Amino acid sequence: MSTYLFMYDLMQFCGHSWIFTNMIIRFMSFGKDSLADTFYSIGLVMRFCQLLSVLEILHILIGIDKSRLFPRVLQITERIIVLFVVINSQEEVQGKYIVCVLFFLWNVLDVVRYTYNMLARMGIYYLPLTWLNFSLCILLYPLSVLAKAFAICVSLPYFESFGTYSIKLLFPFAFSIYFPYILKAYLLVLFIGMCFIIQNLFSERKAHLGTGNIKKKRS
């Protein structure tokens, strides 16, 4: 199982590193022009990495990963909903600059996290990397939530005009589902979940960066 988890982390690291490097090179080569087609150039790999991350829920359920289940489910479902339901379904949103910002934040967090995980599988705890892994997320995760919320707000006019995912049932009941209302309600869920996850991130940071744990890892 340790070998399997290492290979999983390695695969995710390679995927997110490729995305991150591609974004940096494209920006240095084409400047602001590269921002508008971020989704078209790296969207496929991003979708693959995010779908692959669903396995992390399974890892926790079967007990090979000791992370807390609920915070991880929240983080993964947030990305799945925003990426596949909001961005992937609306071509007009895919060219917005917020997509580039969102992808950048996700990949900074994931490159650090999967690097830390790979080394931890081998019993290697590099203190600066440990500090970065459990500190950077506290700063960048709220920014990523704001970016997700902004992406949802940008998408609302398109969901309203195109009627994507909105359903009207005439038989046997006169019932309709107006998807923009669901997205607006999800914004509230997004920020409530953020408070819970930040609390969990602080707990993890304290558990891993406490004086006793640092001395133990150094020894």
CSV table of C-alpha atoms in Angstrom, one decimal:
chain,number,residue,atom,x,y,z
A,1,MET,CA,0.0,0.0,0.0
A,2,SER,CA,2.9,2.4,0.7
A,3,THR,CA,4.2,1.8,-2.8
A,4,TYR,CA,0.7,2.3,-4.3
A,5,LEU,CA,0.3,5.6,-2.4
A,6,PHE,CA,3.7,6.8,-3.4
A,7,MET,CA,2.9,6.0,-7.1
A,8,TYR,CA,-0.4,7.9,-6.7
A,9,ASP,CA,1.3,10.9,-5.2
A,10,LEU,CA,4.0,10.7,-7.9
A,11,MET,CA,1.4,10.7,-10.7
A,12,GLN,CA,-0.4,13.7,-9.2
A,13,PHE,CA,2.8,15.5,-8.7
A,14,CYS,CA,3.8,15.0,-12.3
A,15,GLY,CA,0.4,16.1,-13.5
A,16,HIS,CA,0.3,19.3,-11.4
A,17,SER,CA,3.9,20.1,-12.1
A,18,TRP,CA,3.3,19.8,-15.8
A,19,ILE,CA,0.3,22.2,-15.5
A,20,PHE,CA,2.2,24.6,-13.3
A,21,THR,CA,5.3,24.7,-15.6
A,22,ASN,CA,3.1,25.0,-18.7
A,23,MET,CA,1.3,28.0,-17.2
A,24,ILE,CA,4.5,29.8,-16.2
A,25,ILE,CA,6.2,29.2,-19.6
A,26,ARG,CA,3.1,30.3,-21.5
A,27,PHE,CA,2.8,33.4,-19.5
A,28,MET,CA,6.5,34.3,-19.9
A,29,SER,CA,6.2,33.7,-23.7
A,30,PHE,CA,2.8,35.2,-24.5
A,31,GLY,CA,2.0,37.5,-21.5
A,32,LYS,CA,-1.6,38.3,-20.8
A,33,ASP,CA,-2.7,36.6,-24.1
A,34,SER,CA,-1.9,33.2,-22.5
A,35,LEU,CA,-4.5,33.8,-19.7
A,36,ALA,CA,-7.5,33.6,-21.9
A,37,ASP,CA,-6.8,30.1,-23.3
A,38,THR,CA,-5.6,28.5,-20.1
A,39,PHE,CA,-8.5,26.1,-20.0
A,40,TYR,CA,-8.0,25.0,-23.6
A,41,SER,CA,-4.3,24.3,-23.2
A,42,ILE,CA,-4.2,22.5,-19.8
A,43,GLY,CA,-7.9,21.8,-19.1
A,44,LEU,CA,-7.7,18.1,-20.1
A,45,VAL,CA,-4.8,17.4,-17.7
A,46,MET,CA,-6.5,19.4,-15.0
A,47,ARG,CA,-9.7,17.4,-15.3
A,48,PHE,CA,-7.8,14.2,-15.2
A,49,CYS,CA,-5.9,15.2,-12.0
A,50,GLN,CA,-9.1,16.3,-10.3
A,51,LEU,CA,-11.0,13.1,-11.2
A,52,LEU,CA,-8.0,11.1,-10.0
A,53,SER,CA,-8.2,12.9,-6.6
A,54,VAL,CA,-11.5,11.2,-5.9
A,55,LEU,CA,-9.4,8.2,-5.1
A,56,GLU,CA,-8.2,10.0,-2.0
A,57,ILE,CA,-11.7,9.6,-0.5
A,58,LEU,CA,-11.5,5.9,-1.1
A,59,HIS,CA,-8.0,5.8,0.5
A,60,ILE,CA,-9.5,7.3,3.7
A,61,LEU,CA,-12.5,5.0,3.6
A,62,ILE,CA,-10.5,1.8,3.4
A,63,GLY,CA,-8.0,3.1,6.0
A,64,ILE,CA,-4.8,3.4,4.1
A,65,ASP,CA,-4.8,7.2,4.5
A,66,LYS,CA,-5.3,8.6,8.0
A,67,SER,CA,-6.5,12.0,6.9
A,68,ARG,CA,-9.9,13.2,8.1
A,69,LEU,CA,-12.7,12.2,5.7
A,70,PHE,CA,-15.1,15.2,5.8
A,71,PRO,CA,-12.6,18.0,5.1
A,72,ARG,CA,-11.1,16.1,2.3
A,73,VAL,CA,-14.6,15.4,0.8
A,74,LEU,CA,-15.4,19.1,1.0
A,75,GLN,CA,-12.2,20.1,-0.7
A,76,ILE,CA,-12.5,17.6,-3.5
A,77,THR,CA,-16.2,18.2,-4.2
A,78,GLU,CA,-15.6,21.9,-4.3
A,79,ARG,CA,-13.1,21.5,-7.1
A,80,ILE,CA,-15.2,18.9,-9.0
A,81,ILE,CA,-18.3,21.1,-8.9
A,82,VAL,CA,-16.5,24.3,-10.0
A,83,LEU,CA,-14.4,22.6,-12.7
A,84,PHE,CA,-16.9,20.2,-14.2
A,85,VAL,CA,-20.3,21.8,-13.5
A,86,VAL,CA,-19.4,25.5,-13.7
A,87,ILE,CA,-16.4,25.9,-16.0
A,88,ASN,CA,-16.5,22.9,-18.2
A,89,SER,CA,-20.2,23.4,-19.1
A,90,GLN,CA,-20.0,27.0,-20.1
A,91,GLU,CA,-17.6,27.8,-22.9
A,92,GLU,CA,-17.9,31.5,-22.3
A,93,VAL,CA,-16.5,31.1,-18.8
A,94,GLN,CA,-13.5,29.0,-19.9
A,95,GLY,CA,-11.8,32.1,-21.5
A,96,LYS,CA,-12.1,34.2,-18.4
A,97,TYR,CA,-9.0,35.3,-16.4
A,98,ILE,CA,-10.4,33.8,-13.2
A,99,VAL,CA,-9.9,30.3,-14.6
A,100,CYS,CA,-6.2,31.0,-14.8
A,101,VAL,CA,-6.1,32.4,-11.3
A,102,LEU,CA,-8.0,29.4,-10.0
A,103,PHE,CA,-5.8,26.8,-11.7
A,104,PHE,CA,-2.7,28.6,-10.5
A,105,LEU,CA,-3.8,28.5,-6.8
A,106,TRP,CA,-4.8,24.9,-7.1
A,107,ASN,CA,-1.5,23.8,-8.6
A,108,VAL,CA,0.7,25.8,-6.2
A,109,LEU,CA,-1.1,24.0,-3.3
A,110,ASP,CA,-1.0,20.6,-5.0
A,111,VAL,CA,2.7,20.6,-6.1
A,112,VAL,CA,3.7,21.4,-2.5
A,113,ARG,CA,1.3,18.9,-1.0
A,114,TYR,CA,2.2,15.9,-3.2
A,115,THR,CA,5.9,16.6,-2.9
A,116,TYR,CA,5.5,16.5,0.9
A,117,ASN,CA,3.4,13.3,0.7
A,118,MET,CA,5.9,11.5,-1.5
A,119,LEU,CA,8.8,12.3,0.8
A,120,ALA,CA,6.7,11.4,3.9
A,121,ARG,CA,5.9,7.9,2.3
A,122,MET,CA,9.7,7.3,2.4
A,123,GLY,CA,10.0,8.6,6.0
A,124,ILE,CA,11.7,11.9,4.9
A,125,TYR,CA,10.5,15.0,6.6
A,126,TYR,CA,12.3,18.1,5.3
A,127,LEU,CA,11.4,20.8,7.8
A,128,PRO,CA,11.1,23.8,5.4
A,129,LEU,CA,8.9,21.7,3.1
A,130,THR,CA,6.8,20.5,6.1
A,131,TRP,CA,6.4,24.1,7.2
A,132,LEU,CA,5.4,25.2,3.7
A,133,ASN,CA,2.9,22.4,3.2
A,134,PHE,CA,1.0,23.1,6.4
A,135,SER,CA,1.3,26.9,6.3
A,136,LEU,CA,0.8,27.8,2.6
A,137,CYS,CA,-2.6,26.1,2.5
A,138,ILE,CA,-3.9,28.3,5.3
A,139,LEU,CA,-3.0,31.4,3.2
A,140,LEU,CA,-4.0,30.2,-0.3
A,141,TYR,CA,-7.1,28.1,0.5
A,142,PRO,CA,-9.3,31.1,1.3
A,143,LEU,CA,-8.0,32.8,-1.8
A,144,SER,CA,-9.0,29.7,-3.9
A,145,VAL,CA,-12.5,29.8,-2.3
A,146,LEU,CA,-12.8,33.4,-3.3
A,147,ALA,CA,-11.7,32.5,-6.8
A,148,LYS,CA,-14.3,29.7,-6.9
A,149,ALA,CA,-17.0,32.0,-5.8
A,150,PHE,CA,-16.0,34.6,-8.4
A,151,ALA,CA,-16.1,31.9,-11.1
A,152,ILE,CA,-19.6,30.9,-10.0
A,153,CYS,CA,-20.8,34.5,-10.1
A,154,VAL,CA,-19.3,35.0,-13.5
A,155,SER,CA,-21.1,31.9,-14.8
A,156,LEU,CA,-24.5,32.9,-13.4
A,157,PRO,CA,-25.6,35.1,-16.4
A,158,TYR,CA,-24.8,32.2,-18.8
A,159,PHE,CA,-26.7,29.7,-16.8
A,160,GLU,CA,-29.6,32.1,-16.7
A,161,SER,CA,-29.6,32.8,-20.5
A,162,PHE,CA,-28.8,29.3,-21.7
A,163,GLY,CA,-30.9,27.4,-19.1
A,164,THR,CA,-28.1,24.9,-18.6
A,165,TYR,CA,-29.1,22.2,-16.0
A,166,SER,CA,-32.4,23.9,-15.4
A,167,ILE,CA,-35.2,21.4,-15.5
A,168,LYS,CA,-39.0,21.9,-15.8
A,169,LEU,CA,-41.2,18.9,-15.2
A,170,LEU,CA,-44.8,19.1,-16.4
A,171,PHE,CA,-45.9,15.5,-15.6
A,172,PRO,CA,-46.9,14.2,-13.1
A,173,PHE,CA,-46.0,17.3,-11.1
A,174,ALA,CA,-45.6,20.9,-12.2
A,175,PHE,CA,-42.1,21.2,-10.8
A,176,SER,CA,-39.0,23.1,-12.0
A,177,ILE,CA,-35.3,23.3,-11.0
A,178,TYR,CA,-33.7,26.7,-11.7
A,179,PHE,CA,-30.0,25.9,-11.6
A,180,PRO,CA,-28.8,29.5,-10.9
A,181,TYR,CA,-30.6,29.4,-7.6
A,182,ILE,CA,-28.8,26.2,-6.7
A,183,LEU,CA,-25.4,27.9,-7.5
A,184,LYS,CA,-26.3,30.9,-5.4
A,185,ALA,CA,-27.2,28.6,-2.5
A,186,TYR,CA,-24.0,26.7,-3.0
A,187,LEU,CA,-22.0,29.9,-2.5
A,188,LEU,CA,-23.2,29.9,1.1
A,189,VAL,CA,-22.2,26.3,1.5
A,190,LEU,CA,-18.8,27.1,0.0
A,191,PHE,CA,-18.0,29.8,2.6
A,192,ILE,CA,-19.4,27.7,5.5
A,193,GLY,CA,-17.2,24.8,4.4
A,194,MET,CA,-14.3,27.2,4.2
A,195,CYS,CA,-14.6,28.0,7.9
A,196,PHE,CA,-14.6,24.4,8.8
A,197,ILE,CA,-11.7,23.5,6.5
A,198,ILE,CA,-9.5,26.4,7.7
A,199,GLN,CA,-10.1,25.2,11.3
A,200,ASN,CA,-9.0,21.7,10.3
A,201,LEU,CA,-5.9,23.1,8.5
A,202,PHE,CA,-4.9,24.9,11.7
A,203,SER,CA,-5.3,21.7,13.6
A,204,GLU,CA,-3.2,19.8,11.2
A,205,ARG,CA,-0.5,22.5,11.3
A,206,LYS,CA,-0.4,22.3,15.0
A,207,ALA,CA,-0.2,18.5,15.0
A,208,HIS,CA,2.6,18.4,12.5
A,209,LEU,CA,4.6,21.5,13.5
A,210,GLY,CA,4.4,21.2,17.2
A,211,THR,CA,7.7,21.3,19.0
A,212,GLY,CA,7.5,17.7,20.0
A,213,ASN,CA,6.6,16.5,16.5
A,214,ILE,CA,9.4,18.5,14.9
A,215,LYS,CA,12.0,17.0,17.2
A,216,LYS,CA,10.7,13.5,16.6
A,217,LYS,CA,10.9,14.0,12.8
A,218,ARG,CA,14.4,15.4,13.0
A,219,SER,CA,15.5,12.4,15.1
